[in-house]
Coordinates of C-alpha atoms in Angstrom, one line a residue:
M1 CA 64.3 108.9 145.9
K2 CA 63.3 108.2 142.3
R3 CA 66.7 109.5 141.1
I4 CA 68.5 107.2 143.6
I5 CA 66.5 104.2 142.3
V6 CA 67.2 105.1 138.7
F7 CA 70.9 105.5 139.5
L8 CA 71.1 102.1 141.3
L9 CA 69.3 100.4 138.4
A10 CA 71.7 101.9 135.9
W11 CA 74.7 100.9 138.1
F12 CA 73.5 97.3 138.4
S13 CA 72.9 97.2 134.7
V14 CA 76.5 98.3 134.0
V15 CA 77.8 95.8 136.5
A16 CA 75.7 93.0 135.0
T17 CA 76.9 93.9 131.5
A18 CA 80.5 94.0 132.6
A19 CA 80.1 90.6 134.3
A20 CA 78.6 89.1 131.3
Q21 CA 81.3 90.4 129.1
E22 CA 84.0 89.1 131.4
S23 CA 82.3 85.8 131.4
D24 CA 82.3 85.7 127.6
D25 CA 86.0 86.7 127.6
M26 CA 86.9 84.1 130.2
Q27 CA 85.3 81.3 128.1
K28 CA 88.2 81.3 125.6
Y29 CA 90.6 80.6 128.5
L30 CA 88.4 77.9 130.0
S31 CA 87.4 76.1 126.8
K32 CA 88.7 72.6 126.6
G33 CA 91.6 72.5 124.1
A34 CA 92.2 76.3 124.3
V35 CA 95.8 75.2 124.9
P36 CA 96.3 72.5 122.2
L37 CA 98.4 69.4 122.8
V38 CA 100.2 67.5 120.1
G39 CA 102.0 64.4 121.2
G40 CA 101.8 65.6 124.8
K41 CA 103.5 68.9 123.9
V42 CA 101.8 72.4 123.8
V43 CA 101.7 73.5 120.2
F44 CA 99.8 76.5 119.0
A45 CA 99.3 76.7 115.2
D46 CA 97.8 78.8 112.5
S47 CA 97.9 78.9 108.7
V48 CA 96.9 80.9 105.6
S49 CA 96.0 79.7 102.1
I50 CA 98.3 81.2 99.5
I51 CA 97.0 82.8 96.3
A52 CA 98.0 80.8 93.2
G53 CA 101.1 82.1 91.3
H54 CA 103.6 82.3 94.2
T55 CA 106.5 79.8 94.8
P56 CA 107.3 78.3 98.2
Q57 CA 110.5 80.3 98.1
Q58 CA 108.7 83.6 97.6
I59 CA 106.3 82.9 100.5
N60 CA 109.2 81.8 102.6
A61 CA 111.0 85.2 102.0
V62 CA 107.8 87.1 103.0
A63 CA 107.4 84.9 106.1
R64 CA 111.0 85.4 107.1
A65 CA 110.7 89.2 106.7
W66 CA 107.5 89.1 108.9
V67 CA 109.2 87.1 111.7
E68 CA 112.3 89.3 111.7
K69 CA 110.1 92.3 112.1
L70 CA 108.2 90.6 114.9
L71 CA 111.4 89.9 116.8
G72 CA 112.4 93.5 116.4
N73 CA 115.4 95.0 118.0
G74 CA 115.5 92.9 121.1
D75 CA 118.3 90.8 122.5
K76 CA 119.6 89.1 119.3
A77 CA 120.9 86.1 121.4
R78 CA 117.3 85.3 122.4
N79 CA 115.3 86.8 119.5
R80 CA 116.7 85.6 116.2
V81 CA 116.2 83.4 113.1
V82 CA 117.9 80.1 113.9
S83 CA 117.6 78.5 110.5
D84 CA 116.2 79.0 107.0
N85 CA 116.4 76.3 104.3
G86 CA 114.3 78.2 101.7
T87 CA 110.9 76.8 102.6
E88 CA 111.1 76.6 106.4
V89 CA 112.1 79.3 108.9
V90 CA 112.8 78.6 112.5
A91 CA 113.1 81.4 115.0
A92 CA 113.8 81.6 118.8
A93 CA 112.0 84.3 120.7
Q94 CA 111.4 85.6 124.1
M95 CA 108.9 88.1 125.6
E96 CA 108.1 89.4 129.0
I97 CA 104.6 88.7 130.3
V98 CA 103.3 90.8 133.2
F99 CA 100.6 89.4 135.5
Q100 CA 100.3 92.4 137.9
K101 CA 102.1 95.8 138.1
N102 CA 101.4 98.4 140.8
A103 CA 103.2 100.3 143.5
L104 CA 103.5 97.2 145.7
S105 CA 103.9 94.4 143.3
Y106 CA 105.5 93.6 139.9
D107 CA 104.6 90.1 139.1
K108 CA 106.1 89.0 135.8
A109 CA 107.8 86.1 133.9
M110 CA 110.0 85.8 130.9
M111 CA 108.4 83.5 128.3
S112 CA 110.6 81.9 125.6
Y113 CA 109.3 79.9 122.7
V114 CA 110.1 78.7 119.1
L115 CA 108.3 79.8 115.9
T116 CA 108.4 77.6 112.9
L117 CA 107.1 78.7 109.5
N118 CA 106.6 76.1 106.7
S119 CA 105.8 77.5 103.2
T120 CA 104.4 75.8 100.1
A121 CA 102.7 77.2 97.0
E122 CA 99.4 76.4 98.7
K123 CA 99.8 77.3 102.4
C124 CA 102.0 78.9 105.0
V125 CA 101.8 77.3 108.4
L126 CA 103.0 78.9 111.6
K127 CA 103.7 76.9 114.8
M128 CA 104.5 78.2 118.3
D129 CA 105.9 75.6 120.6
R130 CA 108.7 74.7 123.1
I131 CA 107.2 77.3 125.5
K132 CA 108.8 77.7 128.9
Y133 CA 108.8 80.4 131.5
N134 CA 111.6 81.8 133.8
Y135 CA 109.7 82.9 136.9
D136 CA 110.6 84.1 140.4
D137 CA 108.1 82.7 142.8
G138 CA 109.6 84.4 145.8
S139 CA 112.2 81.8 146.6
G140 CA 114.2 82.3 143.4
Y141 CA 114.0 81.9 139.7
D142 CA 112.7 78.6 138.3
T143 CA 112.2 77.3 134.8
I144 CA 108.7 76.1 134.1
L145 CA 107.5 74.1 131.1
A146 CA 104.2 75.0 129.5
E147 CA 103.2 71.3 129.5
D148 CA 103.4 71.4 133.4
Y149 CA 101.5 74.6 133.9
I150 CA 98.9 75.8 131.3
T151 CA 97.2 72.6 130.0
D152 CA 93.5 71.9 130.7
E153 CA 94.5 69.5 133.5
Q154 CA 96.9 71.9 135.1
A155 CA 95.1 75.2 134.9
V156 CA 91.4 74.6 134.8
N157 CA 89.2 73.1 137.5
K158 CA 87.4 69.8 136.8
K159 CA 84.1 71.5 136.2
G160 CA 85.7 73.8 133.7
T161 CA 84.3 76.9 135.4
R162 CA 87.4 78.7 136.7
L163 CA 91.1 79.0 136.3
Y164 CA 93.5 78.1 139.2
P165 CA 95.1 81.2 140.6
V166 CA 98.8 80.6 139.7
T167 CA 98.7 78.3 136.7
G168 CA 95.6 80.1 135.3
K169 CA 97.5 83.4 135.0
F170 CA 100.1 81.7 132.9
R171 CA 97.5 80.1 130.7
R172 CA 95.7 83.4 130.1
K173 CA 98.9 85.3 129.2
T174 CA 100.1 82.6 126.9
I175 CA 96.8 82.3 125.0
D176 CA 96.8 86.1 124.6
A177 CA 100.4 86.1 123.3
A178 CA 99.6 83.4 120.8
E179 CA 96.5 85.3 119.5
E180 CA 98.6 88.5 119.1
I181 CA 101.3 86.6 117.2
F182 CA 98.9 84.9 114.9
S183 CA 97.0 88.1 114.2
S184 CA 100.3 89.8 113.2
F185 CA 101.1 86.7 111.0
R186 CA 97.8 87.0 109.1
E187 CA 98.3 90.7 108.7
G188 CA 101.9 90.3 107.5
L189 CA 100.8 87.8 104.7
K190 CA 97.4 89.3 103.8
Y191 CA 98.4 90.4 100.3
Y192 CA 99.6 86.8 99.6
S193 CA 96.7 84.9 101.2
R194 CA 93.2 84.1 100.0
E195 CA 91.8 85.0 103.4
G196 CA 93.6 88.4 103.4
M197 CA 92.5 89.4 99.9
A198 CA 88.9 88.2 100.7
Q199 CA 88.9 90.4 103.7
I200 CA 90.1 93.4 101.6
V201 CA 87.1 92.8 99.2
K202 CA 84.7 92.4 102.1
D203 CA 85.9 95.7 103.6
A204 CA 85.4 97.5 100.4
P205 CA 82.2 99.7 100.7
H206 CA 81.2 99.2 97.0
V207 CA 81.7 96.7 94.3
M208 CA 82.0 97.8 90.6
V209 CA 80.5 95.4 88.0
A210 CA 79.9 95.6 84.3
D211 CA 76.4 95.4 82.8
T212 CA 76.6 92.7 80.1
R213 CA 73.3 93.6 78.4
T214 CA 73.5 93.5 74.6
Q215 CA 74.6 96.7 73.1
Q216 CA 72.2 98.1 70.4
S217 CA 74.4 100.8 69.0
A218 CA 77.2 100.2 66.6
Q219 CA 79.3 102.4 68.8
P220 CA 80.1 100.5 72.1
V221 CA 78.7 102.1 75.3
Q222 CA 80.1 101.3 78.7
Q223 CA 77.5 100.5 81.3
V224 CA 78.7 100.7 84.9
V225 CA 76.5 99.8 87.8
E226 CA 77.6 101.0 91.2
V227 CA 76.0 99.2 94.1
V228 CA 76.2 98.9 97.9
A229 CA 77.6 95.5 98.6
E230 CA 74.9 93.4 100.2
P231 CA 76.1 90.4 102.4
A232 CA 75.4 88.0 99.5
A233 CA 77.6 90.1 97.2
V234 CA 80.4 90.1 99.7
K235 CA 80.2 86.3 100.0
A236 CA 80.3 86.0 96.2
A237 CA 83.2 88.4 95.9
E238 CA 85.1 86.6 98.7
A239 CA 84.5 83.3 96.9
V240 CA 85.8 84.6 93.7
V241 CA 88.9 86.2 95.2
Q242 CA 89.7 82.9 96.9
K243 CA 89.8 81.4 93.4
G244 CA 92.2 84.2 92.3
Q245 CA 89.7 85.7 89.9
P246 CA 88.5 89.3 89.5
V247 CA 85.1 90.2 90.9
T248 CA 82.6 90.0 88.0
Q249 CA 79.6 88.5 89.8
P250 CA 76.2 90.3 89.1
V251 CA 74.8 92.2 92.1
T252 CA 71.2 93.1 92.6
Q253 CA 69.6 96.3 93.9
P254 CA 71.6 99.0 92.1
V255 CA 71.6 102.4 93.8
Q256 CA 73.2 104.3 90.9
Q257 CA 73.7 103.7 87.2
V258 CA 76.0 105.8 85.1
T259 CA 76.1 105.5 81.3
L260 CA 79.3 106.8 79.7
P261 CA 79.8 107.1 76.0
V262 CA 82.9 105.6 74.6
Q263 CA 84.3 107.0 71.4
Q264 CA 84.8 104.5 68.6
S265 CA 88.3 103.6 67.5
G266 CA 88.7 106.5 65.1
L267 CA 90.6 108.4 67.8
E268 CA 89.6 111.8 66.4
G269 CA 92.3 114.5 66.9
Y270 CA 95.1 112.0 67.0
R271 CA 97.7 110.9 64.4
K272 CA 99.4 107.6 64.4
I273 CA 103.2 107.4 64.5
S274 CA 105.7 104.6 64.6
P275 CA 107.3 103.6 67.9
E276 CA 110.6 104.9 66.6
E277 CA 109.1 108.4 66.4
I278 CA 108.3 108.6 70.1
E279 CA 109.8 111.7 71.6
G280 CA 110.4 112.8 75.2
N281 CA 112.4 112.0 78.3
F282 CA 110.8 108.9 79.7
I283 CA 112.5 109.2 83.1
K284 CA 110.8 112.5 83.5
M285 CA 107.5 111.5 81.8
V286 CA 107.0 108.4 83.9
G287 CA 108.8 109.2 87.1
K288 CA 107.8 112.8 87.6
E289 CA 104.8 113.5 85.4
W290 CA 103.3 109.9 85.7
M291 CA 101.3 107.9 83.2
L292 CA 98.1 105.9 83.3
I293 CA 98.0 102.1 82.8
T294 CA 94.5 101.2 81.6
A295 CA 93.6 97.5 81.4
G296 CA 90.4 95.9 80.1
N297 CA 87.9 96.6 77.3
A298 CA 84.7 98.6 76.8
E299 CA 82.7 96.2 79.0
K300 CA 85.0 96.5 82.0
F301 CA 88.2 98.4 82.4
N302 CA 90.2 100.3 85.1
M303 CA 93.1 102.7 85.1
M304 CA 95.8 103.4 87.6
T305 CA 98.6 105.9 88.0
A306 CA 102.1 104.6 87.5
S307 CA 105.6 106.1 88.1
W308 CA 107.6 103.1 87.2
G309 CA 108.3 102.0 83.6
G310 CA 110.0 102.7 80.4
I311 CA 110.4 101.8 76.7
G312 CA 113.0 99.8 74.8
V313 CA 113.5 96.7 72.6
L314 CA 113.1 93.0 73.3
Y315 CA 113.1 90.1 70.9
N316 CA 113.7 92.7 68.1
R317 CA 110.3 94.3 69.0
P318 CA 109.6 97.8 70.3
V319 CA 108.3 97.3 73.9
A320 CA 107.0 99.3 76.8
I321 CA 107.5 98.2 80.4
C322 CA 105.2 98.8 83.4
F323 CA 104.7 97.3 86.9
I324 CA 101.5 96.5 88.8
N325 CA 101.1 95.6 92.5
P326 CA 98.8 92.5 92.9
A327 CA 96.8 94.4 95.5
R328 CA 95.7 96.9 92.9
Y329 CA 92.2 96.5 91.3
T330 CA 93.8 96.9 87.9
Y331 CA 95.9 93.8 88.4
S332 CA 93.1 91.3 88.1
I333 CA 91.8 93.0 85.0
M334 CA 95.3 93.1 83.5
E335 CA 95.7 89.4 84.1
K336 CA 92.5 88.6 82.2
G337 CA 93.2 90.6 79.1
D338 CA 95.8 90.7 76.3
T339 CA 96.1 94.4 75.3
Y340 CA 96.4 97.5 77.4
T341 CA 97.4 101.2 77.0
L342 CA 99.9 103.5 78.6
T343 CA 98.8 107.2 78.3
F344 CA 100.5 110.5 79.0
Y345 CA 98.8 113.8 79.9
P346 CA 99.3 117.6 80.0
D347 CA 99.8 119.6 83.2
N348 CA 96.1 120.5 83.4
C349 CA 95.2 116.8 84.0
R350 CA 97.4 116.6 87.1
K351 CA 94.4 116.5 89.5
A352 CA 92.8 113.7 87.4
L353 CA 96.0 111.7 87.7
E354 CA 96.2 112.3 91.4
Y355 CA 92.6 111.1 91.7
C356 CA 93.3 107.9 89.7
G357 CA 96.3 107.2 91.9
T358 CA 94.5 107.5 95.2
K359 CA 91.1 105.9 94.5
S360 CA 90.2 102.3 93.8
G361 CA 87.9 100.9 91.1
R362 CA 86.7 98.5 93.8
D363 CA 85.1 101.3 95.7
E364 CA 83.8 103.8 93.1
D365 CA 83.3 104.8 89.5
K366 CA 86.8 106.1 88.7
V367 CA 85.9 107.3 85.2
K368 CA 83.2 109.5 86.5
G369 CA 85.3 110.7 89.4
S370 CA 88.3 111.6 87.3
G371 CA 86.4 113.5 84.6
L372 CA 88.3 111.7 81.9
T373 CA 86.6 110.7 78.6
P374 CA 87.2 107.0 77.6
V375 CA 88.1 106.2 74.0
Q376 CA 88.6 102.8 72.4
T377 CA 91.6 101.8 70.2
E378 CA 91.2 99.8 67.0
N379 CA 92.2 96.6 69.0
G380 CA 89.6 97.2 71.7
A381 CA 91.9 98.6 74.4
M382 CA 90.8 101.6 76.4
A383 CA 92.4 105.0 76.8
F384 CA 91.3 108.6 77.4
S385 CA 90.8 111.5 75.0
Q386 CA 92.7 114.0 77.2
A387 CA 95.9 112.1 76.7
T388 CA 98.6 113.7 74.6
M389 CA 100.1 110.3 73.7
I390 CA 98.5 106.8 73.7
I391 CA 100.8 103.7 73.5
E392 CA 98.8 100.5 72.9
C393 CA 100.6 97.3 73.9
R394 CA 100.1 93.6 73.8
K395 CA 101.5 91.5 76.6
L396 CA 104.8 89.9 75.5
V397 CA 106.4 88.9 78.9
S398 CA 104.8 88.9 82.3
Q399 CA 106.9 88.1 85.4
S400 CA 106.4 88.5 89.1
I401 CA 109.4 90.0 90.8
S402 CA 110.7 87.8 93.6
L403 CA 112.3 89.3 96.7
D404 CA 115.6 87.4 96.2
A405 CA 115.8 88.9 92.7
I406 CA 116.5 92.4 94.3
N407 CA 120.2 92.8 94.5
N408 CA 120.2 96.0 96.5
A409 CA 120.1 94.9 100.2
Q410 CA 118.5 98.2 101.4
E411 CA 115.7 98.0 98.8
R412 CA 115.2 94.3 99.5
E413 CA 114.7 95.0 103.2
K414 CA 112.3 97.9 102.4
R415 CA 110.2 95.6 100.1
A416 CA 110.3 92.6 102.4
M417 CA 106.9 93.1 104.0
Q418 CA 105.1 94.4 100.9
P419 CA 103.5 92.4 98.0
M420 CA 105.9 92.2 95.1
H421 CA 105.0 93.9 91.9
K422 CA 104.5 92.0 88.6
M423 CA 106.4 93.3 85.5
Y424 CA 104.6 93.5 82.2
I425 CA 106.7 93.9 79.0
G426 CA 104.3 94.7 76.2
E427 CA 105.0 94.8 72.5
I428 CA 104.0 98.3 71.2
L429 CA 101.3 97.8 68.6
N430 CA 100.3 101.4 68.0
V431 CA 101.2 104.9 69.1
W432 CA 98.9 107.9 68.8
V433 CA 99.8 111.5 69.5
K434 CA 98.0 114.8 69.4

């Protein structure tokens, strides 16, 4: 008997929980204004704030690539980009919405709508409007306008406690579709939006910050504090990212402190050569064997593996070229500084390079994890003593690559939904080899 009572109590608890959850879920469909009206027309809208440094045309190209991917390989007559003037993309779309599907019934409608994306240097706005449905109510197909079916007045009872059976099902499916489209929109532009980058920082399990205490020794020492990001730290980091700056806010309650000695600028074991004396096949050295880009100084620096780049001459100066994705942690440090290094390594450092290419300085102490020993150049840039060659550069030209600058159509399509890299052409100041 006791078992039966326990079972019944558990069952009622599950039913009550499910009912409460369903009630919470229903509220978004019942809420006044859940279907927004603008000038008497149903218009769903969403927007993201753009990180400084992007032109309206660059954002428009990303927005167009997103909407083309959303439309997919469906009927091109009904799912296509209608117009694109460089800052505004208009697309016509259609999707099937299913109300019920079982052995006895297949209740569905075809919903058509228009998506409009307006891009500026500050914001990208997405609108979904001109919604209508092609529906067979049993007596034949009929075209229904959203304004006549899914508004508060048409689909929700006067008390606001329930949806009407027929119009209510259209309201639910339309709200769900709008939410899905807007979620995809925010994901597609996350590397360009303040909200997206703030979420990336928030999701990072750790935050790396530099300890700015006064150094007592003549030889600089890097102090790195690794902390678990408390909610306050996350908010601070999010605020900083929204301003387009690197995370350098002090965070309390450290759980681990690592002190790493940095060799002074003597670079023992190296000899200095002129840029003209550099030897080697750079296509192989960069593309196959990889190099490290290290930005920052002894107080705060980060390195990343790179397989794009080269050397040459610009403005009658010897230069080295590298590329950094703005989503990389190194990017924000590179933007703040003036000098950086490109370093090359022997085969026995391959694991260290693989580590540096797969881990982020946002999440962990990469110097400790890689096992590399930091050294400082005479100009204050950072490198590692395991390198066989260190090229020290000063930024000469920095230029973000725009999607429309890519001439190869296949490569342009491949890169369309990705954040575009920034190119750094640096004047070669010094070269050290072992």
